[in-house]
Coordinates of C-alpha atoms in Angstrom, one line a residue:
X158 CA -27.7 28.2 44.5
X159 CA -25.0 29.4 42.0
X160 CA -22.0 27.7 41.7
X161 CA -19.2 30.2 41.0
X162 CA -15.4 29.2 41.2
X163 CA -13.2 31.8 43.6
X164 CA -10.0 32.9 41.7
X165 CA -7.6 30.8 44.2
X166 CA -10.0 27.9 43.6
X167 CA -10.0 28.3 39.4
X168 CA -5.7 28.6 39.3
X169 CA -5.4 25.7 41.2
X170 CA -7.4 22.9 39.5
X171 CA -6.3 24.7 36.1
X172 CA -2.8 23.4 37.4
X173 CA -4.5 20.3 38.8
X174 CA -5.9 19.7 35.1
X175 CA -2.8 20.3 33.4
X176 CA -0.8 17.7 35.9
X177 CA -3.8 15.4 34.9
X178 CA -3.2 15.9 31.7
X179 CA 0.5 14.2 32.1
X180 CA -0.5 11.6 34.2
X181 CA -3.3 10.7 31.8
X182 CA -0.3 10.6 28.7
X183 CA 2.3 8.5 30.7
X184 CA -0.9 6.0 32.8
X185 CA 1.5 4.8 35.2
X186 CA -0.4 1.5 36.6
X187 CA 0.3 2.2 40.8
X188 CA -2.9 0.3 42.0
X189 CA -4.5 -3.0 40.7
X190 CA -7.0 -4.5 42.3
X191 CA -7.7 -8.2 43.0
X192 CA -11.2 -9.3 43.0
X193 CA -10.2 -12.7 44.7
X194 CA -13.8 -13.8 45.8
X195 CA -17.4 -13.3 45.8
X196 CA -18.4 -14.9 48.6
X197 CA -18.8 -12.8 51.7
X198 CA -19.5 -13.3 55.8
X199 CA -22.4 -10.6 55.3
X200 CA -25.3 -9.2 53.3
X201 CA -24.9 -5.4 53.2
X202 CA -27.4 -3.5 52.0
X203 CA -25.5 -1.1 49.9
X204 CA -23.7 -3.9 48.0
X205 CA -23.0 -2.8 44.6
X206 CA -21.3 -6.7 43.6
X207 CA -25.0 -8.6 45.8
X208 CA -22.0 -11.0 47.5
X209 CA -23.4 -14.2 49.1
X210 CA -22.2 -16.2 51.7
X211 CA -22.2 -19.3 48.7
X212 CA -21.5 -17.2 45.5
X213 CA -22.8 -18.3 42.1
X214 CA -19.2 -17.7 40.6
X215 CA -16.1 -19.9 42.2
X216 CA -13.0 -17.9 43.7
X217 CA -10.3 -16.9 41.3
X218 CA -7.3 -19.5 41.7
X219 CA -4.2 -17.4 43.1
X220 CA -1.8 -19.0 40.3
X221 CA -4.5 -16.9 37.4
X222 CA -3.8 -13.8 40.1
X223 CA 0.1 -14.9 39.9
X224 CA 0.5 -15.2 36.6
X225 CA -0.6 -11.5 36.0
X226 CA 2.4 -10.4 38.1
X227 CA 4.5 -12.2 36.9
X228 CA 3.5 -10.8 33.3
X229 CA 4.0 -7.0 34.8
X230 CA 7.3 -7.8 36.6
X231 CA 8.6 -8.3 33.4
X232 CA 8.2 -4.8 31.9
X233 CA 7.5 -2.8 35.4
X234 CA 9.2 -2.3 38.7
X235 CA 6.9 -4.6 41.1
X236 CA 7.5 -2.2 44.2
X237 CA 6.1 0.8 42.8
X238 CA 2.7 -0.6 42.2
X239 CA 0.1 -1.8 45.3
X240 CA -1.7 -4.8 45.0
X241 CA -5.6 -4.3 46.9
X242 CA -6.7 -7.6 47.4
X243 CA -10.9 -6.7 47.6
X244 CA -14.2 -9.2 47.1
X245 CA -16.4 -10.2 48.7
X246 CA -14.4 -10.7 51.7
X247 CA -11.1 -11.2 51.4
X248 CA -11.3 -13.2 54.7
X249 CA -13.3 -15.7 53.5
X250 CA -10.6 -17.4 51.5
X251 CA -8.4 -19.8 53.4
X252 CA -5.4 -19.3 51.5
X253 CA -5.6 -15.6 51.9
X254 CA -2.1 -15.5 53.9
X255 CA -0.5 -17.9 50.7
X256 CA -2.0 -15.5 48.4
X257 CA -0.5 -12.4 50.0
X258 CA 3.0 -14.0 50.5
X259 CA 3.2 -14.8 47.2
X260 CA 2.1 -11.3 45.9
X261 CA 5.0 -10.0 48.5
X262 CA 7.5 -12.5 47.1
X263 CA 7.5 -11.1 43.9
X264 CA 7.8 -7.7 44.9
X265 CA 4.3 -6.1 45.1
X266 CA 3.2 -4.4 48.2
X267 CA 0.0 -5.6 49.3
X268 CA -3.4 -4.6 51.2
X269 CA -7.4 -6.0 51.8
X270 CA -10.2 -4.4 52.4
X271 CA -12.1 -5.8 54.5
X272 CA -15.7 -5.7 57.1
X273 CA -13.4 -6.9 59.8
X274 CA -16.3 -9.9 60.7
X275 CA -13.7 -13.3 60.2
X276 CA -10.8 -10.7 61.9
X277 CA -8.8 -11.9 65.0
X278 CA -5.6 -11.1 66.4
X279 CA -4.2 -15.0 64.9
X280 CA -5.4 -14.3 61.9
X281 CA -3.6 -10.7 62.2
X282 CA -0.3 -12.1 62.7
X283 CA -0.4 -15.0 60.0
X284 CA -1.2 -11.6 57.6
X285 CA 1.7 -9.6 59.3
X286 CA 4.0 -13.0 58.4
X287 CA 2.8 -12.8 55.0
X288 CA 3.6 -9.3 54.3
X289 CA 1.0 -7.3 54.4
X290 CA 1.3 -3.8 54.0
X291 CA -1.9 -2.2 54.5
X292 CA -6.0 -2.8 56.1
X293 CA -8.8 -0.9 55.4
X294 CA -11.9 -1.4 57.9
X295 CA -15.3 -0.8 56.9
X296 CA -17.3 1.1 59.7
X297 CA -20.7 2.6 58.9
X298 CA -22.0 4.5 61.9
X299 CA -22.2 3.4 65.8
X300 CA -23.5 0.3 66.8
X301 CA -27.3 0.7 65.6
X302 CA -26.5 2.2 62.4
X303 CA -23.9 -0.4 61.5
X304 CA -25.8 -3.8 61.9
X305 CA -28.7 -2.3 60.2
X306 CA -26.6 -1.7 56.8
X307 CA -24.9 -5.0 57.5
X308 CA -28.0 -6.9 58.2
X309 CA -26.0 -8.6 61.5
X310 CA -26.0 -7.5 65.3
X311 CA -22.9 -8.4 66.0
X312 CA -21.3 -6.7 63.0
X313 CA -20.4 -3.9 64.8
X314 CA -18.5 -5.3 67.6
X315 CA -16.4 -7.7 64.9
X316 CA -15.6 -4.3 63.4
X317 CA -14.5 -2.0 65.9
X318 CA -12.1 -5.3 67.8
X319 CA -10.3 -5.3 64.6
X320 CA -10.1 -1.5 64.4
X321 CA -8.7 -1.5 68.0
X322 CA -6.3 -4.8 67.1
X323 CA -5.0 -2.7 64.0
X324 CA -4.9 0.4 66.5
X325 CA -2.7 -1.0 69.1
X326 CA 0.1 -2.7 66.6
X327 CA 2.7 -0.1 65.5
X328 CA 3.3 -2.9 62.2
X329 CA 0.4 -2.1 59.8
X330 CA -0.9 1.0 58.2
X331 CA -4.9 1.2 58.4
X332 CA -8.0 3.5 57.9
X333 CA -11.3 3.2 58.4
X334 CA -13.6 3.5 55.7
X335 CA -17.7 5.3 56.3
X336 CA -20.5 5.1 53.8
X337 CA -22.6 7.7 55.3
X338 CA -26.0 7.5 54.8
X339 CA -29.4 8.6 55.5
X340 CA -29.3 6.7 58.9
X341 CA -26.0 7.5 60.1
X342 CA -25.5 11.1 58.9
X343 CA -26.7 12.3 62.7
X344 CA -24.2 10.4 63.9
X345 CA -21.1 11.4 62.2
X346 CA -20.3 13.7 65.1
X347 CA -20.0 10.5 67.5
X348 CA -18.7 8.3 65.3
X349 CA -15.7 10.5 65.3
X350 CA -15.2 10.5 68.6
X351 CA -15.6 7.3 69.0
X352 CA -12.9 6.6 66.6
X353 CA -10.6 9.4 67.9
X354 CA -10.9 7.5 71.4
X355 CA -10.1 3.7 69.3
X356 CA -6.8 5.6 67.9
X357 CA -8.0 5.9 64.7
X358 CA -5.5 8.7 62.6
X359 CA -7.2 8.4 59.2
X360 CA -10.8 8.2 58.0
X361 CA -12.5 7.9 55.1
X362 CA -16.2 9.1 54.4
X363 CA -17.9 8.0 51.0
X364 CA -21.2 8.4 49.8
X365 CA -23.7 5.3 48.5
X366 CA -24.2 5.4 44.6
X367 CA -27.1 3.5 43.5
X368 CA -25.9 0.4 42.0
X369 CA -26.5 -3.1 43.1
X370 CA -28.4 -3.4 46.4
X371 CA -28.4 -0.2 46.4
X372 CA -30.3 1.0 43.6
X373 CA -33.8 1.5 44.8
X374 CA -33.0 2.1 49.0
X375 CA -33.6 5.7 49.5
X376 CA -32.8 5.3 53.0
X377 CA -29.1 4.9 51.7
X378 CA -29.2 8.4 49.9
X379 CA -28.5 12.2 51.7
X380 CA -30.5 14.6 50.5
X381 CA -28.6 17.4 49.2
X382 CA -28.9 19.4 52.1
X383 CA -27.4 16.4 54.2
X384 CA -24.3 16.3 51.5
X385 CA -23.5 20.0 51.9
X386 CA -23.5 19.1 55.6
X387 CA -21.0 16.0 55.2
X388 CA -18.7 17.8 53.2
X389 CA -19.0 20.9 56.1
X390 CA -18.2 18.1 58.7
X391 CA -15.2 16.8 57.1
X392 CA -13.8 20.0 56.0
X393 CA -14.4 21.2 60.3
X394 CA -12.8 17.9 60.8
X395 CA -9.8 18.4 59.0
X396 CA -9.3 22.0 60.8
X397 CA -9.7 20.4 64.1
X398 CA -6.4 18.3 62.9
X399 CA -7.3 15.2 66.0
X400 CA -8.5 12.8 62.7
X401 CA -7.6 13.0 59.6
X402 CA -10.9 12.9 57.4
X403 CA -11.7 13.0 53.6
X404 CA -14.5 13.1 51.3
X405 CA -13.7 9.8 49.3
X406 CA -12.4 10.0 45.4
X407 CA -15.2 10.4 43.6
X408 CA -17.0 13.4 42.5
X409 CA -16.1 16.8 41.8
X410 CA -16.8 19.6 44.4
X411 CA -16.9 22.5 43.3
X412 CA -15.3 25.3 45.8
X413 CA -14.9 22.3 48.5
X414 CA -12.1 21.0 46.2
X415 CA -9.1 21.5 48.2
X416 CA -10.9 21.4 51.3
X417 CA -12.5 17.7 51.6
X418 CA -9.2 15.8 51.1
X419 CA -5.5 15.6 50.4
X420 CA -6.1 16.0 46.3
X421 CA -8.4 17.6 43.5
X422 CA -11.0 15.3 42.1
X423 CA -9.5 13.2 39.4
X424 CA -10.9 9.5 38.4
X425 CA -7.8 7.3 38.0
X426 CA -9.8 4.5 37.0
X427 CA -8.1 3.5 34.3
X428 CA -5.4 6.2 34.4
X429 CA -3.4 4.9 37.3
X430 CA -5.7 2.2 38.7
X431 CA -6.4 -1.0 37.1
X432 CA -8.1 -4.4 38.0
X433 CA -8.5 -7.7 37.7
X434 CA -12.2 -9.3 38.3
X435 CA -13.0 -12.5 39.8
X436 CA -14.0 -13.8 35.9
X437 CA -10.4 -13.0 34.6
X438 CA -11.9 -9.6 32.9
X439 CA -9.4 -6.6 32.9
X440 CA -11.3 -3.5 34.3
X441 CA -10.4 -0.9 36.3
X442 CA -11.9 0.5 39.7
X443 CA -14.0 -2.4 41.1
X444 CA -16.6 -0.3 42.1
X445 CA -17.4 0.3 38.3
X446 CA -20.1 -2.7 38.1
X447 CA -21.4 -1.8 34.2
X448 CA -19.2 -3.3 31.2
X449 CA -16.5 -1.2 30.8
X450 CA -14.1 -4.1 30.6
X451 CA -10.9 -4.0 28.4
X452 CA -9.5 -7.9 28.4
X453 CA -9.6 -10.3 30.0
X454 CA -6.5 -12.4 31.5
X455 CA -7.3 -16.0 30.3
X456 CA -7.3 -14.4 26.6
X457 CA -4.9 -11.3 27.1
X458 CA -2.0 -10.4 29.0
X459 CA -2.4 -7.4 31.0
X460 CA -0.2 -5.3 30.6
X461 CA -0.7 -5.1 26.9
X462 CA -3.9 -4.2 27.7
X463 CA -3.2 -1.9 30.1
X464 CA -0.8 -0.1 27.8
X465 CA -3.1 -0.6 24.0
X466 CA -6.9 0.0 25.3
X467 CA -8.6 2.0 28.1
X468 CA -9.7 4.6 25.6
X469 CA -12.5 5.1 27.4
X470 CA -11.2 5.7 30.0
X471 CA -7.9 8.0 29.1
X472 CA -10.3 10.1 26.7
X473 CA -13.6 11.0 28.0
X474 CA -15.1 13.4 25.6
X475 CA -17.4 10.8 25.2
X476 CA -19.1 11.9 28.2
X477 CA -19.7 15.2 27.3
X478 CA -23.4 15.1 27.3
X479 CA -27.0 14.6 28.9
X480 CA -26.6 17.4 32.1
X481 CA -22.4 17.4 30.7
X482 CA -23.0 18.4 27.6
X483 CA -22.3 22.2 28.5
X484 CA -21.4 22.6 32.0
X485 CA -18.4 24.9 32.2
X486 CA -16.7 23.0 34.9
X487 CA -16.4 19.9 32.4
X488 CA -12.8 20.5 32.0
X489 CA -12.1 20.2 35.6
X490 CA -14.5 17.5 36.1
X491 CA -14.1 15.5 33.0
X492 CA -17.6 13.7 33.2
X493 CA -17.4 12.4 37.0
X494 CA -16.5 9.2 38.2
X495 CA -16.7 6.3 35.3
X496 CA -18.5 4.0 38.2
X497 CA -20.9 7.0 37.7
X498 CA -21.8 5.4 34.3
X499 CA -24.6 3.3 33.5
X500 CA -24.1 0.9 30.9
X501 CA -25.7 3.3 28.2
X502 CA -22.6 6.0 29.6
X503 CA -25.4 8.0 31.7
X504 CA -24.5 9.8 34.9
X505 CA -26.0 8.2 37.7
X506 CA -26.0 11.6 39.1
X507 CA -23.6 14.4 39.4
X508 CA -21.8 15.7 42.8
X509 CA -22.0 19.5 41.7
X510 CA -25.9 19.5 41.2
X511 CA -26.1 18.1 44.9
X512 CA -24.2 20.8 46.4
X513 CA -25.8 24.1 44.5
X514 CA -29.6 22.3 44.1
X515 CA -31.5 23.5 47.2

């Protein structure tokens, strides 16, 4: 199966690159990441960070977290830039609703991601008091589906009372978040329903890349006809205008660009999105798990980082080569997703081959 660009499809990411190619110039930082804790309420089986109930590596004190605001404030207008608070589980920590007042205090809007298991309507309102602007809800199929990628029955349930808690308060902003998967792929059409019927208005539909737990659980994988299908149901989805769906930001698509979600395929790691790692390091996306860190905050102050390195990721010739090296969509692509790269700077695999390999 030949993949071959229509006209309306080649103009507009030539005027997606070019934007790109501004944005890359000027690297406005608009999200950083937290990576507050490792510790974590389950033991999923896609994991790409292997989180444990008792982590090996203590939580990251908020004053360390602080201090990096504080550092940007300085130079950068706090409101214009969306803190993430991630883990783990951001749940797990106590002092989550100190942590996220303080992040408001100083200016920064602020959101967690989070499995929903530690979620109740008291703990809802003590994050409402503290600020928060944003939740994003991990759901990964229906009730059989679910538990078995989080290893616990009641995982499900947890999940969908915090969806409906989120779904019945006009005060937060949420979506809910799919890794779809060999298991759950026949269920997408359900699962859909199912969260049209909770209220759900925006949803979010990821593949699993094998990293982490991950890595050798074919049972986590779609096989390329299954991904062709997924990106089928989301673009059907997005017609049908009752949920709004999207392919998630990785990977380029080819002629489903446009179609799969609000933007073209461009990695902001390191462009526009930053992070700060439970170890202090200064990285980028959190799902990049291989050492492409740039600082780290006990030794570095961010935003001189953020401003001086990240070569590798504002300038990715670099990955121009294994299946890269002369693919003609390159340009447009600019070597996939860097949480696509091993720690060698191999693709893990590449999103066009899935769609035009039969």
């Amino acid at each position: 199966m030949t993949q071959v660009l229509s006209i309306r499809h080649r103009l507009a990411l030539e005027i997606a690159r070019k934007l790109q190619d501004k944005v890359i110039e000027e690297h406005p930082l608009k999200q950083l990441f937290w990576e507050c804790t490792l510790r974590c309420n389950l033991q999923c089986r896609h994991c790409g960070s292997d989180c444990k109930k008792q982590s090996l590596h203590p939580d990251m004190p908020k004053e360390d977290f602080l201090r990096v605001l504080d550092s940007i404030r300085k130079k950068r207008d706090p409101h214009s830039i969306f803190v993430i608070i991630t883990g783990g589980e951001p749940l797990m920590r106590a002092d989550l609703e100190e942590c996220g007042c303080s992040i408001y205090e100083k200016g920064f809007p602020w959101g967690i991601v989070t499995n929903g298991f530690a979620f109740t309507e008291q703990r809802f309102k003590h994050l409402l008091q503290a600020g928060i602007h944003s939740i994003t809800v991990s759901l990964d199929g229906l009730e059989d589906s679910h538990n078995w990628m989080r290893n616990n029955e009641y995982s499900f349930k947890k999940a969908s009372d915090t969806i409906q808690i989120l779904a019945s308060s006009d005060d937060i902003k949420f979506d809910v978040v799919t890794c779809v998967n060999g298991k759950n792929y026949s269920q997408l059409q359900e699962l859909k329903l199912y969260l049209i019927e909770k209220g759900v208005k925006h949803w979010r539909l990821f593949t699993i890349f094998p990293v982490g737990r991950a890595t050798n659980d074919p049972q986590l994988q779609l096989t390329n006809e299954e991904f062709r299908g997924l990106l089928s149901f989301i673009k059907q989805t997005r017609k049908e205008k009752m949920i709004e769906a999207s392919y998630g930001c990785e990977g380029f698509l080819g002629n489903y660009e446009g179609e799969v979600r609000n933007h073209f395929f461009a990695c902001q790691a390191g462009v526009t999105v930053g992070s700060v790692l439970i170890n202090g390091a200064i990285s980028a996306c959190p799902s990049i798990r291989s050492d492409y860190h740039q600082g780290n905050i006990y030794q570095n102050d961010f935003l001189d980082i953020w401003e001086q390195e990240y070569k590798l990721y504002r300038d990715r010739a670099w990955m121009r080569t294994g299946i890269c090296e002369n693919c003609k969509y390159f340009k447009f692509c600019r070597g996939n997703g860097m949480h696509l790269r091993d720690e060698n700077g191999n693709l893990l695999f590449c999103h066009l081959k899935r769609i035009t390999e039969i």
